[in-house]
Coordinates of C-alpha atoms and ligand atoms in Angstrom, one line a residue:
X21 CA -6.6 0.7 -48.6
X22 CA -8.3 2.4 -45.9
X23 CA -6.6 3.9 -42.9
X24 CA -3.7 1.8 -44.0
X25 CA -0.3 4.4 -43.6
X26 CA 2.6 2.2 -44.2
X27 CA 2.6 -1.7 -44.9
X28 CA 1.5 -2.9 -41.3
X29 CA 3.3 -6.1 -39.6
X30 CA 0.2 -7.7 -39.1
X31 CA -0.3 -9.3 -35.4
X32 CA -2.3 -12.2 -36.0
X33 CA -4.4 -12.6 -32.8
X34 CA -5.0 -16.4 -31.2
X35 CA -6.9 -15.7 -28.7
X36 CA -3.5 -14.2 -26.2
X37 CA -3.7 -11.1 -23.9
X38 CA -0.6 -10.6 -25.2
X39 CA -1.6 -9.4 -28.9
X40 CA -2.6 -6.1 -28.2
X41 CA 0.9 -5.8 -26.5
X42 CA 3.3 -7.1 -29.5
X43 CA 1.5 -4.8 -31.5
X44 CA 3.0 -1.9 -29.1
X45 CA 6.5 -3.9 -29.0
X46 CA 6.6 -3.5 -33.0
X47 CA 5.8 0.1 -32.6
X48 CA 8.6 1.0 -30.2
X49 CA 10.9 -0.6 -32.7
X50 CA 9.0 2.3 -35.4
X51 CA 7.7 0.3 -37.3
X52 CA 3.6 0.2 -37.8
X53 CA 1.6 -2.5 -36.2
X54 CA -1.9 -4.3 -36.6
X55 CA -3.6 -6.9 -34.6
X56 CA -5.8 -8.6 -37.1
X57 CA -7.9 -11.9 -35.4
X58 CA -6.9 -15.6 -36.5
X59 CA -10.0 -16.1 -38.9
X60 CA -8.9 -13.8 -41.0
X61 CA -8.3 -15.7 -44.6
X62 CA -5.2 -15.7 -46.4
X63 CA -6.8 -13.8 -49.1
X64 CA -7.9 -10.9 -46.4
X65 CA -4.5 -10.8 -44.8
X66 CA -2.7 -10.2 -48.9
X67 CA -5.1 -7.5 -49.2
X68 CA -3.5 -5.7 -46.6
X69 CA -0.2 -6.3 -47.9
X70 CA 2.0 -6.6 -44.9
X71 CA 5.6 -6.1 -44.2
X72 CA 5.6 -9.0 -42.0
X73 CA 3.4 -11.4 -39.8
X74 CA 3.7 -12.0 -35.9
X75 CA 1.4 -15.1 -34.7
X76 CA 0.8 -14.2 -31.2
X77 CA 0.8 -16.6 -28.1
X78 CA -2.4 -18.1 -27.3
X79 CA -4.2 -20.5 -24.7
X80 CA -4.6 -23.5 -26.4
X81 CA -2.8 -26.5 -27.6
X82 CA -2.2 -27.3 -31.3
X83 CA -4.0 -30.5 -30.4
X84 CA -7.2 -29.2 -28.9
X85 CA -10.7 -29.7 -30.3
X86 CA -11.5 -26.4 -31.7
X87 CA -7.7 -24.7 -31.1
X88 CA -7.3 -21.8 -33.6
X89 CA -5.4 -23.0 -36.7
X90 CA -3.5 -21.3 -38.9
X91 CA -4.3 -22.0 -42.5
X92 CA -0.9 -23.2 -43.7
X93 CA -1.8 -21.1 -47.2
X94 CA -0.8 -17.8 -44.2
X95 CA 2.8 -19.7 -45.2
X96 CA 2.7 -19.4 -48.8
X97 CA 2.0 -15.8 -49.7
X98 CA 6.2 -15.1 -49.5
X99 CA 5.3 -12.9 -46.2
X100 CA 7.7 -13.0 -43.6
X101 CA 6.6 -14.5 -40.1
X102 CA 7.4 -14.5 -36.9
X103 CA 5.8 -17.1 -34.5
X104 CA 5.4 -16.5 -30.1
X105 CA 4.6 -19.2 -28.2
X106 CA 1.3 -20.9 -29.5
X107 CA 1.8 -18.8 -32.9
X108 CA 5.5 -20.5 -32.9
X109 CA 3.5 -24.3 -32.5
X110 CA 0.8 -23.5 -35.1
X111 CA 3.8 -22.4 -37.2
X112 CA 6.0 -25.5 -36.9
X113 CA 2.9 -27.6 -37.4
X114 CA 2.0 -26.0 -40.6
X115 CA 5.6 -26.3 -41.8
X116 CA 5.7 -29.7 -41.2
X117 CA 7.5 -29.8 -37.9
X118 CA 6.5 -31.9 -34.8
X119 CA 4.9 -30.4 -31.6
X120 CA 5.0 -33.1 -29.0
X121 CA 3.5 -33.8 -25.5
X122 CA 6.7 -33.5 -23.1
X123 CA 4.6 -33.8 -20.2
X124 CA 7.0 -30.7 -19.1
X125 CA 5.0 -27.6 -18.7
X126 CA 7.2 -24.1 -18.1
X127 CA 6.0 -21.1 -16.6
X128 CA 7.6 -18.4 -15.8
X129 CA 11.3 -17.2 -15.8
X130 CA 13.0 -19.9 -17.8
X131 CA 17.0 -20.2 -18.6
X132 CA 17.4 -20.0 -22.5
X133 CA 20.3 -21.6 -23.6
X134 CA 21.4 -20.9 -27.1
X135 CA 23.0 -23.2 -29.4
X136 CA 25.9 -22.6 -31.5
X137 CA 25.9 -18.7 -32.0
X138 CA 22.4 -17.9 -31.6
X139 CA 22.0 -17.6 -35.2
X140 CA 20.5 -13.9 -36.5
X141 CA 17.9 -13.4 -33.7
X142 CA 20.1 -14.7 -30.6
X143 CA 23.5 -13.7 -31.5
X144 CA 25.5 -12.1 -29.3
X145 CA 23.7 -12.5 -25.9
X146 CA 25.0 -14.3 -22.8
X147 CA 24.9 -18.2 -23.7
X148 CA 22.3 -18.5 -21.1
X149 CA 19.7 -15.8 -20.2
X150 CA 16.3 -15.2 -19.0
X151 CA 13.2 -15.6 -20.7
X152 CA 8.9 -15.7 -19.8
X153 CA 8.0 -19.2 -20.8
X154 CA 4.1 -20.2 -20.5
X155 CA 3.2 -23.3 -22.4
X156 CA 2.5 -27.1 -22.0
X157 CA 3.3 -28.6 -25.5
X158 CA 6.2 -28.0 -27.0
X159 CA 8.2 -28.2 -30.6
X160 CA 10.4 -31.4 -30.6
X161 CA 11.3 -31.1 -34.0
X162 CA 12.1 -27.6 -37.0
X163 CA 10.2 -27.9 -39.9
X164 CA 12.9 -28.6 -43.0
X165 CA 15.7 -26.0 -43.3
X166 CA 14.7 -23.9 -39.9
X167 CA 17.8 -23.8 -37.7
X168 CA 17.6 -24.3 -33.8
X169 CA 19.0 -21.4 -32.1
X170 CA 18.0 -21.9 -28.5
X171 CA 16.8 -24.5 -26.4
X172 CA 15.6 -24.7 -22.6
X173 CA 14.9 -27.3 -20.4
X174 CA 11.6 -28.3 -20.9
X175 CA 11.5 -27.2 -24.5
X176 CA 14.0 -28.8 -26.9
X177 CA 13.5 -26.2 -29.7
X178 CA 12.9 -23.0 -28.1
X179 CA 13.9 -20.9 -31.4
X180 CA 14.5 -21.4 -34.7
X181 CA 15.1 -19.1 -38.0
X182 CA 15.4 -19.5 -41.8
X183 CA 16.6 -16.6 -43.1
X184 CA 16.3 -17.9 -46.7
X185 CA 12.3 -18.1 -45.8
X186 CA 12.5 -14.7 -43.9
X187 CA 10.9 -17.1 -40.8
X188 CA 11.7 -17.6 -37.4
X189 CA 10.0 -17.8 -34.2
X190 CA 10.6 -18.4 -30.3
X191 CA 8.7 -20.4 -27.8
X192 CA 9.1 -17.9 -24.9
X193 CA 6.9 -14.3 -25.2
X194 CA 9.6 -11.7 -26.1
X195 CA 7.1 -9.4 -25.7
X196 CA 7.1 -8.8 -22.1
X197 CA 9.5 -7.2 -19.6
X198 CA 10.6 -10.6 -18.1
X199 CA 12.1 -11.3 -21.2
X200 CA 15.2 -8.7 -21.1
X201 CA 16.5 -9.3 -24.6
X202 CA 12.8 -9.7 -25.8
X203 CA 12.7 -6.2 -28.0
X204 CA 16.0 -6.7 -29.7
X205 CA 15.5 -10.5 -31.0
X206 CA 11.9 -8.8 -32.5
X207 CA 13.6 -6.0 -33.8
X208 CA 16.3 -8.2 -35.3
X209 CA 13.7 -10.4 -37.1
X210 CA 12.0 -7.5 -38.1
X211 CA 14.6 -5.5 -39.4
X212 CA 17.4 -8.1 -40.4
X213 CA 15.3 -11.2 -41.7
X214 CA 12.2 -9.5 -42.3
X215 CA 14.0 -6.1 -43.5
X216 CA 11.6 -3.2 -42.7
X217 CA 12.8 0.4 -42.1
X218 CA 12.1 1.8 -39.0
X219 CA 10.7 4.7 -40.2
X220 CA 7.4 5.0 -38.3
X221 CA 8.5 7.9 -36.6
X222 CA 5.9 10.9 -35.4
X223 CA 6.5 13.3 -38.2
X224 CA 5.8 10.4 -40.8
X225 CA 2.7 9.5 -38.6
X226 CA 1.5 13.4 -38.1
X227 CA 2.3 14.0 -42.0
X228 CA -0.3 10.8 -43.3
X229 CA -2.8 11.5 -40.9
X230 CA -3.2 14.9 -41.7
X231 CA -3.2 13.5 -45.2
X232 CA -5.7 11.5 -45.1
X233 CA -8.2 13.8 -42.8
X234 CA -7.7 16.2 -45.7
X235 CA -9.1 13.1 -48.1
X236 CA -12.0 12.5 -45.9
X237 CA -12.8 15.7 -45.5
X238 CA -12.5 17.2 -48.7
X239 CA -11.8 21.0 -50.0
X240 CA -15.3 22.2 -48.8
X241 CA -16.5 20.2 -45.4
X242 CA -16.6 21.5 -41.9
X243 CA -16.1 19.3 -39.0
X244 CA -16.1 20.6 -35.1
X245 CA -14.5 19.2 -32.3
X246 CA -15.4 19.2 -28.8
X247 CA -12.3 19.7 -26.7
X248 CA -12.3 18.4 -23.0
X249 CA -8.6 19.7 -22.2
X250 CA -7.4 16.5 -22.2
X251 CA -4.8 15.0 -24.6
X252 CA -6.8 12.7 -26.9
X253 CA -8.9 15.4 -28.1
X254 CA -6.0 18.1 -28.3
X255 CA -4.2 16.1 -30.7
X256 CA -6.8 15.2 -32.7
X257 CA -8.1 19.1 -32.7
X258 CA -4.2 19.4 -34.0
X259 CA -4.8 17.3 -36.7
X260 CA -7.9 18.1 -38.4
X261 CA -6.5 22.2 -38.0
X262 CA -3.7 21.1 -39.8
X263 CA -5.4 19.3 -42.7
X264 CA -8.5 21.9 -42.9
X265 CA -7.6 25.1 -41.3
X266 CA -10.6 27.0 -40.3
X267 CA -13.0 24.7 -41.6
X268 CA -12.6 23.4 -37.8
X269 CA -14.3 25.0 -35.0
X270 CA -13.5 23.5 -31.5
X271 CA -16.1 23.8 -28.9
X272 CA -14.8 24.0 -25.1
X273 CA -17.2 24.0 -22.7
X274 CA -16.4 25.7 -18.9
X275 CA -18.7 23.5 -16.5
X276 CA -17.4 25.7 -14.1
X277 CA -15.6 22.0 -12.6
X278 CA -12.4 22.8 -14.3
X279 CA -9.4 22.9 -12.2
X280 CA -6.9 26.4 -11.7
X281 CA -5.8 27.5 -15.1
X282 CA -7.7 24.8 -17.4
X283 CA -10.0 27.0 -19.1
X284 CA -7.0 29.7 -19.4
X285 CA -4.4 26.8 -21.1
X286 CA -6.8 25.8 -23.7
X287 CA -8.0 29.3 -24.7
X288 CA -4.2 30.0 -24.8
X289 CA -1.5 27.5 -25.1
X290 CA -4.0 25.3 -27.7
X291 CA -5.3 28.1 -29.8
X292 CA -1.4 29.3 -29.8
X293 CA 0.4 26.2 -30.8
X294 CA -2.5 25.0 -33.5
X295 CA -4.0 28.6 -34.4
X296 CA -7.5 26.8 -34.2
X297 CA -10.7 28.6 -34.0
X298 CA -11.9 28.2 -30.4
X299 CA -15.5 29.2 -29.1
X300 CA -16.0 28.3 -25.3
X301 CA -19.0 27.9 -24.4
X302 CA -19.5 29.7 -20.4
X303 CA -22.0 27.6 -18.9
X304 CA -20.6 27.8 -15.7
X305 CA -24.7 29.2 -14.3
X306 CA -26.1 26.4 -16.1
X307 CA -24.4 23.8 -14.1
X308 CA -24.4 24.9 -11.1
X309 CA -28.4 25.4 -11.1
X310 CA -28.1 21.5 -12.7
X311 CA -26.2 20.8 -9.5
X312 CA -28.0 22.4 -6.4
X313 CA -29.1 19.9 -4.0
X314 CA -27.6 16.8 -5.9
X315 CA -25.7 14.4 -3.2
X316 CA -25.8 11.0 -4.8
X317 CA -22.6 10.6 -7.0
X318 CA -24.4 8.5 -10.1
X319 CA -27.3 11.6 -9.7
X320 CA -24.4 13.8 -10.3
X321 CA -22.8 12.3 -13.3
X322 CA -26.3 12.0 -15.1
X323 CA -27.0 15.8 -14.9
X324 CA -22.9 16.9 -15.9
X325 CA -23.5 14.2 -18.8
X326 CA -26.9 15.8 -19.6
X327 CA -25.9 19.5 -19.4
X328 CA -23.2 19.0 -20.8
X329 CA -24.5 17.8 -24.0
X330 CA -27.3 20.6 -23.9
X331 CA -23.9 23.0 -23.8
X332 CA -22.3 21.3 -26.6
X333 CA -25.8 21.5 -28.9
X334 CA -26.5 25.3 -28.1
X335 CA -22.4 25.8 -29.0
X336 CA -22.6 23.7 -32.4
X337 CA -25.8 26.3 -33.4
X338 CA -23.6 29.5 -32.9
X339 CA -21.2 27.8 -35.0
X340 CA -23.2 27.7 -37.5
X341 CA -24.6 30.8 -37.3
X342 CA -21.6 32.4 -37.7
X343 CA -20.4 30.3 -40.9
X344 CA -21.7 31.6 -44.2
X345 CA -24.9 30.9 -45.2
X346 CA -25.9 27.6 -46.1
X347 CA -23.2 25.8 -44.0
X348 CA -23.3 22.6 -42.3
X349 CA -21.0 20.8 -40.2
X350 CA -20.6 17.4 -41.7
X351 CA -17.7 16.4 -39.1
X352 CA -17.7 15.5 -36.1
X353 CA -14.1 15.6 -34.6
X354 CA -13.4 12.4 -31.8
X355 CA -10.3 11.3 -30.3
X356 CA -10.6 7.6 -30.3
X357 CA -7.3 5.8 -29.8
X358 CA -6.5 1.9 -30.7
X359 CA -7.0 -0.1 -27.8
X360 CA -10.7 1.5 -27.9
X361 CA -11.1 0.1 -31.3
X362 CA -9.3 -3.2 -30.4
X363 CA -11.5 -3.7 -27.8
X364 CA -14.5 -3.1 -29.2
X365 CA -13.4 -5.7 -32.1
X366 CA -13.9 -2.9 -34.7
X367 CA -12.4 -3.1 -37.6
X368 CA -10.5 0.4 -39.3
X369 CA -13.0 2.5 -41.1
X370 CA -14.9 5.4 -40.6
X371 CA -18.7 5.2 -39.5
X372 CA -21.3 7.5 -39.7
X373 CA -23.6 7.8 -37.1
X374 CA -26.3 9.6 -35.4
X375 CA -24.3 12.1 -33.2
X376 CA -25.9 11.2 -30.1
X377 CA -24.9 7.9 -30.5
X378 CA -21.9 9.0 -29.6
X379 CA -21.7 12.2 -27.6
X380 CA -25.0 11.3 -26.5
X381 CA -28.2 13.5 -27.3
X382 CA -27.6 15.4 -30.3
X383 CA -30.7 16.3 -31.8
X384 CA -31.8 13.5 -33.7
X385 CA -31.9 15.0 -37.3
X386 CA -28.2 16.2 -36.5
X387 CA -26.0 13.5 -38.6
X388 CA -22.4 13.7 -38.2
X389 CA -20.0 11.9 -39.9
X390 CA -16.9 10.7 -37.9
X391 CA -13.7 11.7 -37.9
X392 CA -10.9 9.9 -35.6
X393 CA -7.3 10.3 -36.9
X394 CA -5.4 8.8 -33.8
X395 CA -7.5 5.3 -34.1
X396 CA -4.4 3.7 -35.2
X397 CA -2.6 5.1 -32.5
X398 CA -1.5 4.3 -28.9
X399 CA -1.6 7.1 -26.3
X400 CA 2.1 7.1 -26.4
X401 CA 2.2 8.1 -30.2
X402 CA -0.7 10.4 -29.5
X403 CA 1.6 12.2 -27.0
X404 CA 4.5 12.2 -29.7
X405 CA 2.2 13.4 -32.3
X406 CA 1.2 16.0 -30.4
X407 CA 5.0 16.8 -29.7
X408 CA 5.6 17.4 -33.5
X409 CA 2.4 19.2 -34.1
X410 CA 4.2 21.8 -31.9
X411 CA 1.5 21.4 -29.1
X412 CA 3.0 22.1 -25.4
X413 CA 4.0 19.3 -22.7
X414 CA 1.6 21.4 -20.3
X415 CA -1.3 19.9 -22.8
X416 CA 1.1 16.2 -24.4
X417 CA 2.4 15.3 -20.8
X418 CA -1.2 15.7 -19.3
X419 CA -2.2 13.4 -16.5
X420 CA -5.9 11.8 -17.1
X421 CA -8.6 14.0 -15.9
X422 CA -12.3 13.5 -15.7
X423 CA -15.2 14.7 -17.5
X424 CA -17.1 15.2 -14.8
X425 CA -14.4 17.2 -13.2
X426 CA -14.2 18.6 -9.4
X427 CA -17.8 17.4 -9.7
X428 CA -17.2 14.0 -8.8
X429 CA -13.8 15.2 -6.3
X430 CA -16.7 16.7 -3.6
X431 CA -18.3 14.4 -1.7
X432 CA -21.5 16.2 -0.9
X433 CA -23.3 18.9 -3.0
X434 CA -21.0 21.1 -5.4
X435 CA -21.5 24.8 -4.8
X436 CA -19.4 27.5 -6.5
X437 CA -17.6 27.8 -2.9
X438 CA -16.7 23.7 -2.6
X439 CA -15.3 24.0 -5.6
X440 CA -13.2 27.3 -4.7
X441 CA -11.9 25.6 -2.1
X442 CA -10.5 22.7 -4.1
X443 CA -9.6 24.4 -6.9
X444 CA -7.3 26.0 -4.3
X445 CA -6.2 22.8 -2.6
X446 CA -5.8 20.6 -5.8
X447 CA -3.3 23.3 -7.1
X448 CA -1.2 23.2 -4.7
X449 CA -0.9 19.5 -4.8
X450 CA 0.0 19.3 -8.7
X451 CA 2.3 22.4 -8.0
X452 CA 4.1 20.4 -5.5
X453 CA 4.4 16.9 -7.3
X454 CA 5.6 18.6 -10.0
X455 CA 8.1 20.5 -8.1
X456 CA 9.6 17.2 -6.8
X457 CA 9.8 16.0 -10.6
X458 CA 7.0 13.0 -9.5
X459 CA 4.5 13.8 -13.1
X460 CA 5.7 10.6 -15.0
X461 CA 6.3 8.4 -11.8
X462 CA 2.3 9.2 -11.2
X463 CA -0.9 8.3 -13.3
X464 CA -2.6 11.1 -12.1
X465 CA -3.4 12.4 -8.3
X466 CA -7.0 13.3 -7.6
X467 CA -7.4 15.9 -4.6
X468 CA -11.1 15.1 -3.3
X469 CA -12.8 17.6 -0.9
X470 CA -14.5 15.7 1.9
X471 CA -17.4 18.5 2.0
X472 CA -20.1 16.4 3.8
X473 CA -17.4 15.7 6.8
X474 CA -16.2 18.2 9.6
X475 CA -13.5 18.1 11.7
X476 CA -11.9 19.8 14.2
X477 CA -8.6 21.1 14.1
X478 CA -6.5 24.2 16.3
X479 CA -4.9 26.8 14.0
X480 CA -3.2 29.8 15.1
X481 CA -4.8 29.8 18.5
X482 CA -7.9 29.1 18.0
X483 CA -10.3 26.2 17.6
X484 CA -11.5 25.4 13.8
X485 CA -14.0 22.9 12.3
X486 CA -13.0 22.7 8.8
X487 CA -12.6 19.8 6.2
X488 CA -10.4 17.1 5.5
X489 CA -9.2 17.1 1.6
X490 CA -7.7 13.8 0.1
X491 CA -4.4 13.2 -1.8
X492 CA -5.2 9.8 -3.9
X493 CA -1.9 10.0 -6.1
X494 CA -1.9 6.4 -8.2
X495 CA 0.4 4.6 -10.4
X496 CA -1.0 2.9 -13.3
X497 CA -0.6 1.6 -17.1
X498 CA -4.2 2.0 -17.5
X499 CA -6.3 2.8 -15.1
X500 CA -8.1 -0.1 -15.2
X501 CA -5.9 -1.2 -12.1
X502 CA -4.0 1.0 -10.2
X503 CA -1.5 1.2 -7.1
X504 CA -1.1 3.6 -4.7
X505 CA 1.9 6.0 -5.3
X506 CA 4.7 5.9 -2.7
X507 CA 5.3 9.8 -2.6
X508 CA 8.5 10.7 -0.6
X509 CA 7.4 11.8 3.0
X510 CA 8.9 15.5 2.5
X511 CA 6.7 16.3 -0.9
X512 CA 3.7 14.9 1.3
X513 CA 4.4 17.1 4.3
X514 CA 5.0 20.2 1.9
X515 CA 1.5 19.3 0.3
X516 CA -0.1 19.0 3.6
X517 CA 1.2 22.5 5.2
X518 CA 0.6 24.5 2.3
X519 CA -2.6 23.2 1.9
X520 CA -3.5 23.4 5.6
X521 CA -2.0 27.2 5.5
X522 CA -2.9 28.3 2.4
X523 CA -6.8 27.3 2.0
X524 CA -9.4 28.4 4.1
X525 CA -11.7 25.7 5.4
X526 CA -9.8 23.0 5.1
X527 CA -8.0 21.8 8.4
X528 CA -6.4 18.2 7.6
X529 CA -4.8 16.2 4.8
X530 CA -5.3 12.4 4.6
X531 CA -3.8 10.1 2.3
X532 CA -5.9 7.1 0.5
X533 CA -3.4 4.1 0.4
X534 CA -5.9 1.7 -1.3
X535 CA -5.1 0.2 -4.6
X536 CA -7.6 -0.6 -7.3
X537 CA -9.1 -2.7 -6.9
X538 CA -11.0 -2.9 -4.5
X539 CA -11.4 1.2 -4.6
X540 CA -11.1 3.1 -7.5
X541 CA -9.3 6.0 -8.6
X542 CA -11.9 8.2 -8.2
X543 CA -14.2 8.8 -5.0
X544 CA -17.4 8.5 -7.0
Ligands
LIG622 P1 -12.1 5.0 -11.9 O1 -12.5 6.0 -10.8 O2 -13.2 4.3 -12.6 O3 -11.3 5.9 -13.0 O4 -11.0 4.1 -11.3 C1 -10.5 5.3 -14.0 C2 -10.0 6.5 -14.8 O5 -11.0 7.1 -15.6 C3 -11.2 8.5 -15.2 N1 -12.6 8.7 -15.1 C4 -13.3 9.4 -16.1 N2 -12.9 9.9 -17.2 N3 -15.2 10.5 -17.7 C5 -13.9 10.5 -18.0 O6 -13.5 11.0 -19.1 C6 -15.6 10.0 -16.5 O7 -16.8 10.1 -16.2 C7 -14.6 9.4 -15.7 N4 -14.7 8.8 -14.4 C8 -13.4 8.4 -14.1 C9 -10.4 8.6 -13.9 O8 -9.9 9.9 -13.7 C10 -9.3 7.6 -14.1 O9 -8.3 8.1 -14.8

């Protein structure tokens, strides 16, 4: 079947944020993970011949007009099945269990008290323990031969398991961090009732993907791959090398808004650890003429986004000018992870598409087909992939950086001397956070250069009238909201003097301590 690597436990979705999330739970256990959505048919979820099935929590009751059912069939096909929360209700109902009205409604940290031992899932753990509990209805009585191995106040059957039908399920969501023994009772269904080697490991994942791009791609195609720096498209570049060797051409293109050393650790440390053919495009003159005079910070995005696909077409014709006659580039090269695909409801399969579509302005009679090896994967397996493909933590453990670059880090108009300036500042800040070991405690720290304001400060003896710079150090799971980072008051001070010492024109460091929302991580 397509894209399918190992049997997947399948996630079936009812409608919960927390799908997306069990599916990463089954993965740390290594072990591969889908979310498929509840309408799936039976027939549709045999086809994918799973190892197991986990029906996920969801918002409704059993009893609802129009709640998600599960298609008792889902029971028959001899899969093994795990049921959270709602999944655990639809389960029992379909099994012939009773989900009743209590009138008690839990939510929250909720004291789980097993009964008898605990059985497989809940052996072995204090007698009572914490667990995340969000539900109205609740089970009131196990379908035939299920046993109850926990119960709560407002729940009577919090848990139950039949071995003998490899089935078992909890009312509380094991899959979040309020539930401390969460991960273990999953992994004990999965492994001990549902018994599935934990074998998803990253040189199993590297080793099929690489696979399978060599399928797609064939014995003659050529694919390129535009690389940003960043860690998606590294790993992905990784792959397809792997698979196809020099059938690959990555593209880098220098804006000129890289950061100290970017340009330097692709060209090196990527074309070192994969042996990839790299042509970087220097369009460094290019932007900047794009850039003169351009204040407002949308303006600015539109003409790196435009110039920057007018860099990536002029690079993809010397490639092919180079490659012996008669070549074409079939593939196009993308780093798409999961939660993209998730998200966008896709499901796996490869699409083929008018390039600029996608990278957005492609000449239009340019058809590419895509390839995207890590769409199965979370950014934490992209980072471990990357790890066995031999790539180095400077590129793996990279913090999130923009495309638009120190573009979108000076507020005012970007001129090859702004951008000196923060190149300076900003690498001084990452130098120092990592220094003080902070690089996993932070999401990422933009330095933004406050060109459009002056102030005055006194340096040596004299007066100055220089520029404040920015630290905007945030902690994150996904950038979609965000905290400011608490950075010890000694790393902040060492930032600040160097920077104030070390960098001409700038003459004060502030520190943005908003969280996002309401600002976001970047100034513009
Ligand atoms: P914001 O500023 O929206 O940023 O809170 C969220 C995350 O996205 C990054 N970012 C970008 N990444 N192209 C990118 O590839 C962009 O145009 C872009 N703008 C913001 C930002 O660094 C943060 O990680």
């Amino acid at each position: 079947m397509e894209n399918q690597l190992h049997r997947p436990v399948l996630v079936v979705d009812f409608g919960a944020q927390y799908a997306q999330l069990i599916a990463r739970r089954v993965r740390e256990a290594r072990i591969y993970s889908e979310v498929i959505p509840h309408t799936a048919t039976p027939a549709e979820i045999a086809a994918k011949q799973p190892a197991a099935l986990i029906l996920s929590g969801g918002p409704s009751s059993v009893y609802e007009d129009g709640a998600p059912s599960l298609d008792p069939e889902v029971l028959q096909l001899g899969i093994p099945v795990f049921g959270i929360c709602y999944g655990f209700q639809a389960m029992t109902h379909a099994l012939g269990g009773t989900v009743g009205k209590t009138g008690i409604r839990e939510y929250g940290r909720t004291p789980l008290n097993l009964v008898a031992d605990g059985g497989i899932t809940h052996r072995e753990l204090e007698s009572t323990h914490m667990v995340w509990m969000s539900h109205g209805d609740s089970v009131t009585a196990a379908p035939d031969g299920f046993t109850v191995t926990a119960t709560t106040e407002g729940a009577p059957v919090a848990a139950f398991e039949c071995a003998a039908k490899q089935m078992a399920g909890v009312q509380y969501h094991p899959e979040v961090l309020h539930s401390p023994h969460g991960q273990e009772i999953l992994v004990r269904f999965l492994t001990e009732i549902a018994g599935i080697p934990q074998d998803w490991t990253p040189a199993n994942i590297a080793e099929e993907l690489v696979d399978k791009v060599r399928q797609q791609i064939g014995e003659h195609g050529r694919a390129i791959c535009g690389l940003s720096g960043g860690v998606d498209s590294a790993v992905a570049a990784a792959l397809v090398q792997r698979a196809i060797g020099d059938r690959l051409t990555c593209v880098f293109v220098d804006h000129g808004l890289l950061r100290a050393g970017e340009r330097e650790q692709v060209e090196r440390d990527f074309v070192a650890a994969t042996g990839a053919k790299l042509v970087t495009a220097d369009e460094v003159d290019n932007f900047m003429r794009k850039l003169a005079g351009v204040t407002e910070p949308e303006a600015k995005r539109k003409a790196i986004g435009a110039e920057f696909i007018r860099s990536f077409e002029r690079a993809v014709a010397g490639v092919l000018e180079d490659a012996p006659a008669g070549s074409t580039v079939e593939y196009l090269v993308q780093g798409t992870l999961y939660p993209d695909v998730v998200e966008s409801g896709e499901g796996s399969g490869t699409a083929t598409i008018k390039s600029h579509h996608n990278v957005g302005g492609l000449p239009d009679d340019v058809e590419f087909t895509l390839v995207e090896p890590l769409r199965l994967l979370f950014k934490d397996e992209v980072r471990a992939v990357g790890r066995e493909l031999g790539l180095p933590e400077e590129i793996v453990g990279r913090q999130p950086f923009p495309g638009p670059g120190l573009g979108i880090r000076i507020i005012g108009e970007v001129t090859p001397e702004r951008l000196e300036i923060l190149r300076a500042a900003d690498l001084i800040a990452r130098t120092e956070l990592t220094n003080a070991g902070l690089d996993n405690t932070i999401w990422q720290c933009p330095v933004v250069l406050l060109a459009d304001v002056r102030s005055v400060g006194v340096q040596g003896d004299g007066r100055t009238y220089g520029h404040p710079v920015v630290l905007r150090p945030v902690t994150s799971e996904d950038a979609m909201t965000a905290d400011w980072t608490r950075i010890p008051y000694d790393v902040l001070e060492k930032i600040s003097t160097r920077i104030t010492n070390e960098v001409d024109g700038i003459n004060r460091v502030v520190l943005d301590v908003t969280s996002k929302p309401p600002g976001t991580i970047e100034w513009e």
